[in-house]
JSON list of C-alpha atoms in Angstrom, two decimals:
[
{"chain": "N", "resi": 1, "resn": "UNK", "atom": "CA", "xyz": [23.32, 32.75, -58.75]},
{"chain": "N", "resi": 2, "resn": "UNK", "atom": "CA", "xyz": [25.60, 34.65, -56.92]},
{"chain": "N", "resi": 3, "resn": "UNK", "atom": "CA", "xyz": [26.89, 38.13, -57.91]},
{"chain": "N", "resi": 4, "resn": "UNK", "atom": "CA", "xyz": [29.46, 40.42, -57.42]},
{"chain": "N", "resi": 5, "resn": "UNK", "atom": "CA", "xyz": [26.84, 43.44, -56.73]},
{"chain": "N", "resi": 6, "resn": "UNK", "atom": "CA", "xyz": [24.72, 41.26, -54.82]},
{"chain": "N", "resi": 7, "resn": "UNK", "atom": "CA", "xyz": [28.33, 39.96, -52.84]},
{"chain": "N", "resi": 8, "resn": "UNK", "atom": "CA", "xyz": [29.18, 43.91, -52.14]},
{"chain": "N", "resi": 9, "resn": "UNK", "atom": "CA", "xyz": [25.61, 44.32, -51.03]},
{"chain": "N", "resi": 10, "resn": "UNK", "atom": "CA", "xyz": [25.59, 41.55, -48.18]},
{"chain": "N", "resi": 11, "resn": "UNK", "atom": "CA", "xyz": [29.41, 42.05, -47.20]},
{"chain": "N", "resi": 12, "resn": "UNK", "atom": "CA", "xyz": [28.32, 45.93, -47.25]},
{"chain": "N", "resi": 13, "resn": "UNK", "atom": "CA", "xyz": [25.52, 45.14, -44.98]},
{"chain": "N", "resi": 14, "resn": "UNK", "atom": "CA", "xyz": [27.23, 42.51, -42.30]},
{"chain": "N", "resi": 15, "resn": "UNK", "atom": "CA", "xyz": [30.01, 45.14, -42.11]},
{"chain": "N", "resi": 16, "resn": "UNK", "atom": "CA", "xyz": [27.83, 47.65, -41.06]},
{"chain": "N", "resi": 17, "resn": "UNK", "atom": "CA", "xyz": [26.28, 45.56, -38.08]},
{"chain": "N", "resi": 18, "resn": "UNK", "atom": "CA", "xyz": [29.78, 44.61, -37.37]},
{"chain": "N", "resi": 19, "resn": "UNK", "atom": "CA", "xyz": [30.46, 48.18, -36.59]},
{"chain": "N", "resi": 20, "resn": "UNK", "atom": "CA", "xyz": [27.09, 49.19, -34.86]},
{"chain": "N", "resi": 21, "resn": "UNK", "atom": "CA", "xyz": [27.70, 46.34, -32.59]},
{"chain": "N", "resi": 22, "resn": "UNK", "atom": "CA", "xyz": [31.29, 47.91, -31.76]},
{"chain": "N", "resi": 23, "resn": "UNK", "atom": "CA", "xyz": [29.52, 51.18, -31.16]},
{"chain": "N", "resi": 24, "resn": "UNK", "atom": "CA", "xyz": [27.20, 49.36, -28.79]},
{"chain": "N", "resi": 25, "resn": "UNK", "atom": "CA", "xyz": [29.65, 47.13, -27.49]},
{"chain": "N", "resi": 26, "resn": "UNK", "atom": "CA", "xyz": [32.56, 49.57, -26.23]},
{"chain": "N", "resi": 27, "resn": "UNK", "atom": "CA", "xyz": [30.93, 51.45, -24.25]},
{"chain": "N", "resi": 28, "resn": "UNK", "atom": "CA", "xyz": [29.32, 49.10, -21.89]},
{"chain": "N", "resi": 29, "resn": "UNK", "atom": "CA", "xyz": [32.99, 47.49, -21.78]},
{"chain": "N", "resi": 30, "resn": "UNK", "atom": "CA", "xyz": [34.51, 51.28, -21.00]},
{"chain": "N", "resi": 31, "resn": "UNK", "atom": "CA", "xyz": [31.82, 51.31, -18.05]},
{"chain": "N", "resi": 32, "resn": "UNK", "atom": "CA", "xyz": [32.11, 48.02, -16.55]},
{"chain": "N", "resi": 33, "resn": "UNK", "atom": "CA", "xyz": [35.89, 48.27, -16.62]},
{"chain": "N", "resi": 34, "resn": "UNK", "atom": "CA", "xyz": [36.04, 52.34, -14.67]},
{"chain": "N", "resi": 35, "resn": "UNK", "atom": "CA", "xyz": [35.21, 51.39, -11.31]},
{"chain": "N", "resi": 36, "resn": "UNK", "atom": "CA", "xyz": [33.73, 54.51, -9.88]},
{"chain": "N", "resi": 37, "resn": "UNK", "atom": "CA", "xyz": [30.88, 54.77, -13.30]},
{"chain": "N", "resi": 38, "resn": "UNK", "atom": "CA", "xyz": [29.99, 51.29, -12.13]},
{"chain": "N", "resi": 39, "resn": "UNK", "atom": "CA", "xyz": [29.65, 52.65, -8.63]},
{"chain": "N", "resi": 40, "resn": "UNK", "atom": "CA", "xyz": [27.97, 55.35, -9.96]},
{"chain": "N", "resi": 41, "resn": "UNK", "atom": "CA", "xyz": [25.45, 53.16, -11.91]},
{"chain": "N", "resi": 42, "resn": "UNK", "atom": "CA", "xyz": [24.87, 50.80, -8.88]},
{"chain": "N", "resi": 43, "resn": "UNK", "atom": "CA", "xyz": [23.97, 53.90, -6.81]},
{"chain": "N", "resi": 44, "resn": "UNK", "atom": "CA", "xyz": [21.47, 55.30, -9.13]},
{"chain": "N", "resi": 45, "resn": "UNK", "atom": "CA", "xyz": [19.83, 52.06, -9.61]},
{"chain": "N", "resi": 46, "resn": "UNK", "atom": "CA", "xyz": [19.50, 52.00, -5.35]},
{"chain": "N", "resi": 47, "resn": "UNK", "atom": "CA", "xyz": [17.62, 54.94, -5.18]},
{"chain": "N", "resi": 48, "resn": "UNK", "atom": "CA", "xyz": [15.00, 53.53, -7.48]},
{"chain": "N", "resi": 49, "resn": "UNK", "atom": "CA", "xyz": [14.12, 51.27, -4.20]},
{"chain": "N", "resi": 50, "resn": "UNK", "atom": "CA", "xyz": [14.36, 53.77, -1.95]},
{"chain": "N", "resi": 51, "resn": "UNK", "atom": "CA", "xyz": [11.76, 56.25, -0.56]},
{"chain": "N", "resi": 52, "resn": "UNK", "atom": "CA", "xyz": [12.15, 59.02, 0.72]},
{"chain": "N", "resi": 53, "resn": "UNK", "atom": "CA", "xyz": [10.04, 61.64, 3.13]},
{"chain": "N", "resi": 54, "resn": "UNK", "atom": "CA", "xyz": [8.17, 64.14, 1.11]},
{"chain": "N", "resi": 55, "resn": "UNK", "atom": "CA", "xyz": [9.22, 62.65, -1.81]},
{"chain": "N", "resi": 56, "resn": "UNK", "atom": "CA", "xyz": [6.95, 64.70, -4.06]},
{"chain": "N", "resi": 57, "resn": "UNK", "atom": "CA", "xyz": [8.55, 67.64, -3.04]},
{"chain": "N", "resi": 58, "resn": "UNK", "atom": "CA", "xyz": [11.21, 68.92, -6.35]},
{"chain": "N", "resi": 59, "resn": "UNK", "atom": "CA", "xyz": [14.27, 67.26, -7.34]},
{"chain": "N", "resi": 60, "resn": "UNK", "atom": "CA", "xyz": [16.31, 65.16, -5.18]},
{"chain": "N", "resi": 61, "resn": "UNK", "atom": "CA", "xyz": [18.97, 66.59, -4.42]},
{"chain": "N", "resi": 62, "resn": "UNK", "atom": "CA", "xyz": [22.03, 63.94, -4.05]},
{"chain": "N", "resi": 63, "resn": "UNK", "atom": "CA", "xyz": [25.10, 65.04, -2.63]},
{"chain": "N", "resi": 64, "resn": "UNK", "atom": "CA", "xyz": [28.92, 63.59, -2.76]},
{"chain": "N", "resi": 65, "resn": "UNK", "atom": "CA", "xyz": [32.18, 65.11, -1.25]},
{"chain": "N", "resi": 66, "resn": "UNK", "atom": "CA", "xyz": [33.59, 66.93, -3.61]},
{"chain": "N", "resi": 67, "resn": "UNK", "atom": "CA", "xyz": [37.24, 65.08, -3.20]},
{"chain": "N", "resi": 68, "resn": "UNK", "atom": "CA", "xyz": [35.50, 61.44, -3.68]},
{"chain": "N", "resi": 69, "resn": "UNK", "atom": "CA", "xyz": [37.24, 59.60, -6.36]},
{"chain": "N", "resi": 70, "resn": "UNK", "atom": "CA", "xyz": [33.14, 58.96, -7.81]},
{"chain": "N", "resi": 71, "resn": "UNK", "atom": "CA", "xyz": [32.12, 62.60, -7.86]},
{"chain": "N", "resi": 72, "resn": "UNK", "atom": "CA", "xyz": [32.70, 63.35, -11.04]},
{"chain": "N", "resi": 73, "resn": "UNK", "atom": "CA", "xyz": [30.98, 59.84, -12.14]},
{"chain": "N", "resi": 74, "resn": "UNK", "atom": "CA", "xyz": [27.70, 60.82, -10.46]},
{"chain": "N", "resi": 75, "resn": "UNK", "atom": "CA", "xyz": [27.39, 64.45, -12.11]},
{"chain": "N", "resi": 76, "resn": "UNK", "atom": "CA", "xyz": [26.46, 61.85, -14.96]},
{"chain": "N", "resi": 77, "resn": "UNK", "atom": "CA", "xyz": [23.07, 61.23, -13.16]},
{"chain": "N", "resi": 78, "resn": "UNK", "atom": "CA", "xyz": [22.01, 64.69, -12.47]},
{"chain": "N", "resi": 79, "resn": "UNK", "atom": "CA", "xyz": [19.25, 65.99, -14.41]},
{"chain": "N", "resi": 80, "resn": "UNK", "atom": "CA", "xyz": [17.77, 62.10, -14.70]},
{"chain": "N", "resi": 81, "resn": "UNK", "atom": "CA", "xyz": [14.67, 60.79, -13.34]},
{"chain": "N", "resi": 82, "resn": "UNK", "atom": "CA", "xyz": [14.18, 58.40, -10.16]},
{"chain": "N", "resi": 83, "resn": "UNK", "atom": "CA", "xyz": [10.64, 57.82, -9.56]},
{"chain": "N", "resi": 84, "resn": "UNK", "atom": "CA", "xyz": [8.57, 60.99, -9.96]},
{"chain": "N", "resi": 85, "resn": "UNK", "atom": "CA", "xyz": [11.59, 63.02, -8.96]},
{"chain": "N", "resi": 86, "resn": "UNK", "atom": "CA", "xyz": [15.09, 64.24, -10.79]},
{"chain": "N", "resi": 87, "resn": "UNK", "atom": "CA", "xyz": [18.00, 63.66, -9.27]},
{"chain": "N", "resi": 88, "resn": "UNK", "atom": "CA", "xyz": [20.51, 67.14, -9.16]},
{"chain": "N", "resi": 89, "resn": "UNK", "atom": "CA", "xyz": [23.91, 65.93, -7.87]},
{"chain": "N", "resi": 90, "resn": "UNK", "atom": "CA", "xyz": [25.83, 68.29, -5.87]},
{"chain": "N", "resi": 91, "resn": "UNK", "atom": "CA", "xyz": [29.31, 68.47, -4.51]},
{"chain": "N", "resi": 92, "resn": "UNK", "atom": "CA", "xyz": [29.76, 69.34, -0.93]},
{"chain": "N", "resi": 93, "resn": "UNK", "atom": "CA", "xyz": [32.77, 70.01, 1.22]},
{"chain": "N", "resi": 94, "resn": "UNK", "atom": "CA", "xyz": [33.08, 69.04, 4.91]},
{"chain": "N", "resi": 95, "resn": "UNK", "atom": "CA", "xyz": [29.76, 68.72, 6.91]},
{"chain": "N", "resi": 96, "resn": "UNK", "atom": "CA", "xyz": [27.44, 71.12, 4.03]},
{"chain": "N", "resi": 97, "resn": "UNK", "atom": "CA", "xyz": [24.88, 68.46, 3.77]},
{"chain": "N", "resi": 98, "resn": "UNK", "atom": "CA", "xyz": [22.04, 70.74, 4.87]},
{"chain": "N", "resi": 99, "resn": "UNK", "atom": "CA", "xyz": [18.90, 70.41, 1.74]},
{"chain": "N", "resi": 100, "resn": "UNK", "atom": "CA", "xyz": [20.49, 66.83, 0.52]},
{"chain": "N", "resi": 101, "resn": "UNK", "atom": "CA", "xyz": [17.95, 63.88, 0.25]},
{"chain": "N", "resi": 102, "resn": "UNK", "atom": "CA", "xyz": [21.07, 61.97, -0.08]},
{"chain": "N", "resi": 103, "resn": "UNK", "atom": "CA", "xyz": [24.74, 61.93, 0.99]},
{"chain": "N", "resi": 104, "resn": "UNK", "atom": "CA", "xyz": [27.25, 59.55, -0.73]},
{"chain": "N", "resi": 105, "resn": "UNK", "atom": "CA", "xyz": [30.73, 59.57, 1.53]},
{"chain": "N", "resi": 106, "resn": "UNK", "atom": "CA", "xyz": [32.79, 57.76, 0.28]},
{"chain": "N", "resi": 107, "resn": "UNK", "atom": "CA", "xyz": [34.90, 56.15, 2.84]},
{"chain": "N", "resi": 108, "resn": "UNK", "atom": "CA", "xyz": [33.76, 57.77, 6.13]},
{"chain": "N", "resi": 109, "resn": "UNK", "atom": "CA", "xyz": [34.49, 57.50, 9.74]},
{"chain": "N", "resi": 110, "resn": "UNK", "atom": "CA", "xyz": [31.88, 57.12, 12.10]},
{"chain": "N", "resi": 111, "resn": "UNK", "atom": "CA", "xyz": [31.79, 60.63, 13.09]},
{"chain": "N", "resi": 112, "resn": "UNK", "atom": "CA", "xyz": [31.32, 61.82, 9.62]},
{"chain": "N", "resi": 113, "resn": "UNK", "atom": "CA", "xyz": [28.16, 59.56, 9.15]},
{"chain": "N", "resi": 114, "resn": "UNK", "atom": "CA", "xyz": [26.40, 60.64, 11.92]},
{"chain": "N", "resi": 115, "resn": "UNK", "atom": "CA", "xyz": [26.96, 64.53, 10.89]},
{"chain": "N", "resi": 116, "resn": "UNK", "atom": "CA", "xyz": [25.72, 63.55, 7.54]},
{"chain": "N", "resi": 117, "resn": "UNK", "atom": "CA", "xyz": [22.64, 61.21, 9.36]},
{"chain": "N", "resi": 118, "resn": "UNK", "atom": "CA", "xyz": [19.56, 63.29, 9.31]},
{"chain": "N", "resi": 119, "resn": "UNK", "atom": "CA", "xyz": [15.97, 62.97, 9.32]},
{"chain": "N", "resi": 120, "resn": "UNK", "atom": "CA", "xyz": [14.33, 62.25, 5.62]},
{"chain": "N", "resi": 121, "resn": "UNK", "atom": "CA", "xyz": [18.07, 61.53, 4.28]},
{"chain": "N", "resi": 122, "resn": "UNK", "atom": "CA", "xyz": [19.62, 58.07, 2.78]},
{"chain": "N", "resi": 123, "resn": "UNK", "atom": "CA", "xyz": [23.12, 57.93, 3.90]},
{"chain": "N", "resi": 124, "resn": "UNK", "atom": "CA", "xyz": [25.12, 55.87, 1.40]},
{"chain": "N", "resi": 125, "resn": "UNK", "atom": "CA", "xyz": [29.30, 55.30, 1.36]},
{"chain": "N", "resi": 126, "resn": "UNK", "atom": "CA", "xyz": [31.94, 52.70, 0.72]},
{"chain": "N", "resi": 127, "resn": "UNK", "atom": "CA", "xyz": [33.42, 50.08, 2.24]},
{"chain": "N", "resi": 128, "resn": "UNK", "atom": "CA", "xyz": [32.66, 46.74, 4.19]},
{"chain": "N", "resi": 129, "resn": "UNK", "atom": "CA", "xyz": [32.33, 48.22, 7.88]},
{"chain": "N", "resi": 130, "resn": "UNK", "atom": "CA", "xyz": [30.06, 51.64, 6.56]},
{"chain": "N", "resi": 131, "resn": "UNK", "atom": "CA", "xyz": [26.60, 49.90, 8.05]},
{"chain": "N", "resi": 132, "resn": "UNK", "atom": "CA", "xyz": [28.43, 49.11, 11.26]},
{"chain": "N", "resi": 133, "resn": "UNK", "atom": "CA", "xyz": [29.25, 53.25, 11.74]},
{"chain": "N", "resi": 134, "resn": "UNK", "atom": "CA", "xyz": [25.63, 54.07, 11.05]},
{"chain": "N", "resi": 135, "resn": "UNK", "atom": "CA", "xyz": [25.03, 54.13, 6.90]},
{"chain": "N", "resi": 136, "resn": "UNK", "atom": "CA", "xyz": [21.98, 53.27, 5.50]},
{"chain": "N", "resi": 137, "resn": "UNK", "atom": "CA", "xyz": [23.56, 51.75, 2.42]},
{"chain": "N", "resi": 138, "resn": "UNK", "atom": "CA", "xyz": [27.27, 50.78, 1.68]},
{"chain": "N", "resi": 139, "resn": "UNK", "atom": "CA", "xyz": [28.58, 49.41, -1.29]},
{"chain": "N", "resi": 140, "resn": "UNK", "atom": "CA", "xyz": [31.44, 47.01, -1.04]},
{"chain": "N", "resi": 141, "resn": "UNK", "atom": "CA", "xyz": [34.01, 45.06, -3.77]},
{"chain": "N", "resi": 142, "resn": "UNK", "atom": "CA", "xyz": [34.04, 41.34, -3.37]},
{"chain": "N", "resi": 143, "resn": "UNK", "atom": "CA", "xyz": [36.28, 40.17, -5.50]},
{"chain": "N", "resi": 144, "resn": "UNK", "atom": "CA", "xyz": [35.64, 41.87, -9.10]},
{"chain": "N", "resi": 145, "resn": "UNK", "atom": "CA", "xyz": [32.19, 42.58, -7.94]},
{"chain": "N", "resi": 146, "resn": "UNK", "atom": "CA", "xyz": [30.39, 45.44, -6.41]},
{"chain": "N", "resi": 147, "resn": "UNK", "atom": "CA", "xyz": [27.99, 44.56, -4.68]},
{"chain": "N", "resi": 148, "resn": "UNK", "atom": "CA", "xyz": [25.31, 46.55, -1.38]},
{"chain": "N", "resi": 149, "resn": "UNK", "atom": "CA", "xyz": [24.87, 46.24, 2.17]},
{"chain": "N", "resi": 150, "resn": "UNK", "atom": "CA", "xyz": [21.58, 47.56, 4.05]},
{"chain": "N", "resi": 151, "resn": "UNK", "atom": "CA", "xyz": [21.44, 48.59, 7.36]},
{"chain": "N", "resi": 152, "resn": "UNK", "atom": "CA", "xyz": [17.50, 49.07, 8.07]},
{"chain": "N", "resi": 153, "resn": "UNK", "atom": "CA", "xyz": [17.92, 50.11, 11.43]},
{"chain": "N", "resi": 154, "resn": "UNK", "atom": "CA", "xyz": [19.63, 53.24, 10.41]},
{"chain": "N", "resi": 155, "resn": "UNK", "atom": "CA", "xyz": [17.30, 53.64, 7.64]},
{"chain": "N", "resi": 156, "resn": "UNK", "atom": "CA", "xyz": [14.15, 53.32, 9.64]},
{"chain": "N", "resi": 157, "resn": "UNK", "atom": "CA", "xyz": [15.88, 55.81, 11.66]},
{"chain": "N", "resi": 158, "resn": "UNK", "atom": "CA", "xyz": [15.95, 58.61, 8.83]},
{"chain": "N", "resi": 159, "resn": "UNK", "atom": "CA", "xyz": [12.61, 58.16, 8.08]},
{"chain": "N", "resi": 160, "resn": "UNK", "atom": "CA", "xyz": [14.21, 56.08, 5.01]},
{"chain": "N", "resi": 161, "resn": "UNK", "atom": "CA", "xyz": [12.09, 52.73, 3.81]},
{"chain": "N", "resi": 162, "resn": "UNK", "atom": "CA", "xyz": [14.09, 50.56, 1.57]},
{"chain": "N", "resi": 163, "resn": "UNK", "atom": "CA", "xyz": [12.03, 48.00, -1.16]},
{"chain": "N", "resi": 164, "resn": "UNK", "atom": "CA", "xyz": [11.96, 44.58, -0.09]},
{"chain": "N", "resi": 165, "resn": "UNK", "atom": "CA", "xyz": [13.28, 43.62, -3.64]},
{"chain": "N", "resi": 166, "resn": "UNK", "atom": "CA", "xyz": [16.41, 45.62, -2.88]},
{"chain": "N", "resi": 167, "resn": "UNK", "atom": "CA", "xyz": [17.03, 43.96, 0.81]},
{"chain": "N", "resi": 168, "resn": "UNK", "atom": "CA", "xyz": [16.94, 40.84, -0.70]},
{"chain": "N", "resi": 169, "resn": "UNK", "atom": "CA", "xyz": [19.53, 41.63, -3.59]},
{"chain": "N", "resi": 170, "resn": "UNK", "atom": "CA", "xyz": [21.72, 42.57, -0.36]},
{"chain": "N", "resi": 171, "resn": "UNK", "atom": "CA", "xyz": [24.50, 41.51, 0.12]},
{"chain": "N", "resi": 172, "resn": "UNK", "atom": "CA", "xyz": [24.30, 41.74, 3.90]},
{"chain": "N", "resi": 173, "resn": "UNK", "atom": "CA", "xyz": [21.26, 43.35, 5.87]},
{"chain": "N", "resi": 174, "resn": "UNK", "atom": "CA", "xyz": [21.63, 44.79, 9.43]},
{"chain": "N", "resi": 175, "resn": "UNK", "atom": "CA", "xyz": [18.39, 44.78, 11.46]}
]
């Protein structure tokens, strides 16, 4: 038989998964629907395929124009791990890209990749043409979609290897 306590109980009970799933639920809709987390996310989960020169050396230091749109989205990484290294996000004005592992433009001309193109560091922007001026990695929107594009040549260039299992979740690789 079926009570009244017992009824309050269950409807008690399935309420409160309701509302733990909304808790769980909204936020991954609040991040999928702000473009530049997303782009944040994607990035993070790029370096996890990426090594680096000396990469036992401290944290990695990741650095992003300090006017780019995502800049505040990727102080949300800093402080978390990638491999055997933290990542410490810092903001950058102009050309200051001396002591970054990494350099996220943005939306960069060709000029501005090459200053930021150095030895040991992964060069990363926006934008379908950012392989062609020189990045290593470029993340580009097809359709509702962000997706990656690797340019090994640059890469190999910086010293930079880049997973297999990330070229072949490319989007486009440059040789």
């Amino acid at each position: 038989m079926f009570t009244i306590s017992r009824f309050s109980k269950v409807l008690g009970k399935a309420v409160l998964t309701l509302a733990t799933g909304a808790l769980v639920v909204a936020p991954l809709a609040a991040q999928s629907s702000d473009p530049e987390r997303l782009k944040a996310a994607i990035v993070f989960n790029v370096l996890r395929f990426v090594d680096l020169p000396d990469s036992g050396r401290g944290p990695m230091v990741f650095c992003v124009s300090a006017n780019d749109p995502a800049a505040r989205s990727f102080q949300a990484f800093s402080g978390r791990a990638v491999g055997s290294r933290t990542v410490s996000v810092r903001t950058v004005r102009n050309t200051a890209f001396n002591g970054c592992d990494v350099v996220y433009l943005g939306s960069a001309s060709s000029r501005a990749v090459a200053n930021a193109s150095a030895s040991g560091r992964l060069v990363m922007g926006d934008g379908r043409s950012f392989i062609d001026r020189g990045g290593s990695v470029g993340l580009v929107r097809m359709g509702s979609q962000i997706r990656f594009e690797i340019n090994l040549d640059a890469a190999a260039k910086s010293n930079v290897r880049i997973s297999s299992k990330l070229i072949r979740l490319a989007a486009r690789v440059e040789r």
